[in-house]
Amino acid sequence: LVVSGASVSGLALGPLVPLLLDTYGWRGALLLLAAISFNLVAAGALLRPLPNPDVTTGLPKDRPGLLQLLHHGPFLRYALAFVLVDAGYYVPFVHGA
């Protein structure tokens, strides 16, 4: 279920990109695709480690939440994997038309 989002968006982007290119031109189409992708930032902000019940519930005072997340190894590997996948995944949709 989680991974199916990439397939569904792939099916949706196939007819959507030529429509956006005809309607808004290549600059407008890329701007709209970037705006759609930017909405994923809110979902990505939810990807943080779950609190360990054995440890005190508060965050460490010396590190803010984002900085703590950027030092979390599994999150960094997960984020890097999606950056690499997204770098090559949308190329046919953008340059294919």
JSON list of C-alpha atoms in Angstrom, two decimals:
[
{"chain": "A", "resi": 1, "resn": "LEU", "atom": "CA", "xyz": [0.00, 0.00, 0.00]},
{"chain": "A", "resi": 2, "resn": "VAL", "atom": "CA", "xyz": [2.80, 2.40, 0.85]},
{"chain": "A", "resi": 3, "resn": "VAL", "atom": "CA", "xyz": [4.79, 1.83, -2.32]},
{"chain": "A", "resi": 4, "resn": "SER", "atom": "CA", "xyz": [1.74, 1.98, -4.58]},
{"chain": "A", "resi": 5, "resn": "GLY", "atom": "CA", "xyz": [1.80, 5.79, -4.46]},
{"chain": "A", "resi": 6, "resn": "ALA", "atom": "CA", "xyz": [4.68, 5.89, -6.94]},
{"chain": "A", "resi": 7, "resn": "SER", "atom": "CA", "xyz": [2.77, 3.69, -9.40]},
{"chain": "A", "resi": 8, "resn": "VAL", "atom": "CA", "xyz": [-0.44, 5.67, -9.08]},
{"chain": "A", "resi": 9, "resn": "SER", "atom": "CA", "xyz": [1.40, 8.95, -9.58]},
{"chain": "A", "resi": 10, "resn": "GLY", "atom": "CA", "xyz": [3.20, 7.44, -12.58]},
{"chain": "A", "resi": 11, "resn": "LEU", "atom": "CA", "xyz": [-0.12, 6.59, -14.17]},
{"chain": "A", "resi": 12, "resn": "ALA", "atom": "CA", "xyz": [-1.50, 10.03, -13.37]},
{"chain": "A", "resi": 13, "resn": "LEU", "atom": "CA", "xyz": [1.53, 11.95, -14.64]},
{"chain": "A", "resi": 14, "resn": "GLY", "atom": "CA", "xyz": [1.49, 10.24, -18.04]},
{"chain": "A", "resi": 15, "resn": "PRO", "atom": "CA", "xyz": [-1.57, 12.13, -19.34]},
{"chain": "A", "resi": 16, "resn": "LEU", "atom": "CA", "xyz": [-1.15, 15.09, -16.96]},
{"chain": "A", "resi": 17, "resn": "VAL", "atom": "CA", "xyz": [2.27, 16.28, -18.17]},
{"chain": "A", "resi": 18, "resn": "PRO", "atom": "CA", "xyz": [1.28, 16.73, -21.86]},
{"chain": "A", "resi": 19, "resn": "LEU", "atom": "CA", "xyz": [-1.88, 18.53, -20.73]},
{"chain": "A", "resi": 20, "resn": "LEU", "atom": "CA", "xyz": [0.16, 20.86, -18.51]},
{"chain": "A", "resi": 21, "resn": "LEU", "atom": "CA", "xyz": [2.69, 21.44, -21.30]},
{"chain": "A", "resi": 22, "resn": "ASP", "atom": "CA", "xyz": [-0.05, 22.40, -23.77]},
{"chain": "A", "resi": 23, "resn": "THR", "atom": "CA", "xyz": [-1.85, 24.61, -21.27]},
{"chain": "A", "resi": 24, "resn": "TYR", "atom": "CA", "xyz": [0.99, 26.36, -19.39]},
{"chain": "A", "resi": 25, "resn": "GLY", "atom": "CA", "xyz": [4.14, 25.77, -21.46]},
{"chain": "A", "resi": 26, "resn": "TRP", "atom": "CA", "xyz": [7.23, 24.01, -20.17]},
{"chain": "A", "resi": 27, "resn": "ARG", "atom": "CA", "xyz": [8.04, 26.56, -17.48]},
{"chain": "A", "resi": 28, "resn": "GLY", "atom": "CA", "xyz": [4.54, 26.59, -16.05]},
{"chain": "A", "resi": 29, "resn": "ALA", "atom": "CA", "xyz": [4.30, 22.81, -16.21]},
{"chain": "A", "resi": 30, "resn": "LEU", "atom": "CA", "xyz": [7.56, 22.38, -14.31]},
{"chain": "A", "resi": 31, "resn": "LEU", "atom": "CA", "xyz": [6.44, 24.97, -11.77]},
{"chain": "A", "resi": 32, "resn": "LEU", "atom": "CA", "xyz": [3.17, 23.12, -11.18]},
{"chain": "A", "resi": 33, "resn": "LEU", "atom": "CA", "xyz": [4.96, 19.77, -10.90]},
{"chain": "A", "resi": 34, "resn": "ALA", "atom": "CA", "xyz": [7.37, 21.34, -8.41]},
{"chain": "A", "resi": 35, "resn": "ALA", "atom": "CA", "xyz": [4.44, 22.70, -6.39]},
{"chain": "A", "resi": 36, "resn": "ILE", "atom": "CA", "xyz": [2.83, 19.27, -6.30]},
{"chain": "A", "resi": 37, "resn": "SER", "atom": "CA", "xyz": [6.12, 17.72, -5.19]},
{"chain": "A", "resi": 38, "resn": "PHE", "atom": "CA", "xyz": [6.61, 20.44, -2.56]},
{"chain": "A", "resi": 39, "resn": "ASN", "atom": "CA", "xyz": [3.45, 19.25, -0.82]},
{"chain": "A", "resi": 40, "resn": "LEU", "atom": "CA", "xyz": [5.35, 16.07, 0.02]},
{"chain": "A", "resi": 41, "resn": "VAL", "atom": "CA", "xyz": [7.50, 18.10, 2.42]},
{"chain": "A", "resi": 42, "resn": "ALA", "atom": "CA", "xyz": [4.69, 17.99, 4.97]},
{"chain": "A", "resi": 43, "resn": "ALA", "atom": "CA", "xyz": [4.53, 14.21, 4.67]},
{"chain": "A", "resi": 44, "resn": "GLY", "atom": "CA", "xyz": [8.30, 13.98, 4.89]},
{"chain": "A", "resi": 45, "resn": "ALA", "atom": "CA", "xyz": [8.28, 16.03, 8.08]},
{"chain": "A", "resi": 46, "resn": "LEU", "atom": "CA", "xyz": [6.31, 13.22, 9.71]},
{"chain": "A", "resi": 47, "resn": "LEU", "atom": "CA", "xyz": [9.13, 10.75, 9.06]},
{"chain": "A", "resi": 48, "resn": "ARG", "atom": "CA", "xyz": [10.91, 10.94, 12.36]},
{"chain": "A", "resi": 49, "resn": "PRO", "atom": "CA", "xyz": [12.01, 8.30, 14.82]},
{"chain": "A", "resi": 50, "resn": "LEU", "atom": "CA", "xyz": [9.42, 7.13, 17.31]},
{"chain": "A", "resi": 51, "resn": "PRO", "atom": "CA", "xyz": [10.18, 8.00, 20.91]},
{"chain": "A", "resi": 52, "resn": "ASN", "atom": "CA", "xyz": [11.68, 5.22, 23.01]},
{"chain": "A", "resi": 53, "resn": "PRO", "atom": "CA", "xyz": [9.48, 4.65, 26.11]},
{"chain": "A", "resi": 54, "resn": "ASP", "atom": "CA", "xyz": [12.52, 3.64, 28.18]},
{"chain": "A", "resi": 55, "resn": "VAL", "atom": "CA", "xyz": [14.14, 7.04, 27.70]},
{"chain": "A", "resi": 56, "resn": "THR", "atom": "CA", "xyz": [12.77, 10.31, 29.06]},
{"chain": "A", "resi": 57, "resn": "THR", "atom": "CA", "xyz": [10.03, 11.71, 26.85]},
{"chain": "A", "resi": 58, "resn": "GLY", "atom": "CA", "xyz": [11.57, 15.14, 26.25]},
{"chain": "A", "resi": 59, "resn": "LEU", "atom": "CA", "xyz": [13.92, 15.97, 23.40]},
{"chain": "A", "resi": 60, "resn": "PRO", "atom": "CA", "xyz": [17.55, 16.63, 24.29]},
{"chain": "A", "resi": 61, "resn": "LYS", "atom": "CA", "xyz": [18.05, 20.26, 25.19]},
{"chain": "A", "resi": 62, "resn": "ASP", "atom": "CA", "xyz": [21.22, 20.63, 23.13]},
{"chain": "A", "resi": 63, "resn": "ARG", "atom": "CA", "xyz": [19.66, 19.56, 19.78]},
{"chain": "A", "resi": 64, "resn": "PRO", "atom": "CA", "xyz": [16.47, 20.84, 18.16]},
{"chain": "A", "resi": 65, "resn": "GLY", "atom": "CA", "xyz": [14.11, 18.31, 16.57]},
{"chain": "A", "resi": 66, "resn": "LEU", "atom": "CA", "xyz": [15.25, 18.80, 12.97]},
{"chain": "A", "resi": 67, "resn": "LEU", "atom": "CA", "xyz": [18.92, 18.57, 13.87]},
{"chain": "A", "resi": 68, "resn": "GLN", "atom": "CA", "xyz": [18.23, 15.39, 15.82]},
{"chain": "A", "resi": 69, "resn": "LEU", "atom": "CA", "xyz": [16.40, 13.98, 12.79]},
{"chain": "A", "resi": 70, "resn": "LEU", "atom": "CA", "xyz": [19.32, 14.82, 10.49]},
{"chain": "A", "resi": 71, "resn": "HIS", "atom": "CA", "xyz": [21.61, 12.73, 12.71]},
{"chain": "A", "resi": 72, "resn": "HIS", "atom": "CA", "xyz": [19.29, 9.70, 12.62]},
{"chain": "A", "resi": 73, "resn": "GLY", "atom": "CA", "xyz": [20.94, 7.12, 10.33]},
{"chain": "A", "resi": 74, "resn": "PRO", "atom": "CA", "xyz": [17.85, 5.19, 9.16]},
{"chain": "A", "resi": 75, "resn": "PHE", "atom": "CA", "xyz": [16.05, 8.42, 8.25]},
{"chain": "A", "resi": 76, "resn": "LEU", "atom": "CA", "xyz": [19.04, 9.66, 6.27]},
{"chain": "A", "resi": 77, "resn": "ARG", "atom": "CA", "xyz": [19.27, 6.41, 4.30]},
{"chain": "A", "resi": 78, "resn": "TYR", "atom": "CA", "xyz": [15.53, 6.49, 3.62]},
{"chain": "A", "resi": 79, "resn": "ALA", "atom": "CA", "xyz": [15.61, 10.12, 2.50]},
{"chain": "A", "resi": 80, "resn": "LEU", "atom": "CA", "xyz": [18.66, 9.56, 0.29]},
{"chain": "A", "resi": 81, "resn": "ALA", "atom": "CA", "xyz": [17.02, 6.57, -1.36]},
{"chain": "A", "resi": 82, "resn": "PHE", "atom": "CA", "xyz": [13.97, 8.64, -2.27]},
{"chain": "A", "resi": 83, "resn": "VAL", "atom": "CA", "xyz": [16.08, 11.52, -3.56]},
{"chain": "A", "resi": 84, "resn": "LEU", "atom": "CA", "xyz": [17.94, 9.14, -5.87]},
{"chain": "A", "resi": 85, "resn": "VAL", "atom": "CA", "xyz": [14.74, 7.42, -7.00]},
{"chain": "A", "resi": 86, "resn": "ASP", "atom": "CA", "xyz": [12.97, 10.71, -7.66]},
{"chain": "A", "resi": 87, "resn": "ALA", "atom": "CA", "xyz": [15.96, 12.08, -9.56]},
{"chain": "A", "resi": 88, "resn": "GLY", "atom": "CA", "xyz": [15.51, 9.45, -12.26]},
{"chain": "A", "resi": 89, "resn": "TYR", "atom": "CA", "xyz": [11.87, 8.54, -11.93]},
{"chain": "A", "resi": 90, "resn": "TYR", "atom": "CA", "xyz": [10.28, 11.70, -13.36]},
{"chain": "A", "resi": 91, "resn": "VAL", "atom": "CA", "xyz": [12.74, 12.24, -16.22]},
{"chain": "A", "resi": 92, "resn": "PRO", "atom": "CA", "xyz": [10.65, 10.35, -18.84]},
{"chain": "A", "resi": 93, "resn": "PHE", "atom": "CA", "xyz": [7.51, 12.29, -17.91]},
{"chain": "A", "resi": 94, "resn": "VAL", "atom": "CA", "xyz": [9.16, 15.68, -18.09]},
{"chain": "A", "resi": 95, "resn": "HIS", "atom": "CA", "xyz": [11.40, 15.15, -21.12]},
{"chain": "A", "resi": 96, "resn": "GLY", "atom": "CA", "xyz": [9.32, 12.57, -22.94]},
{"chain": "A", "resi": 97, "resn": "ALA", "atom": "CA", "xyz": [6.81, 15.05, -24.28]}
]
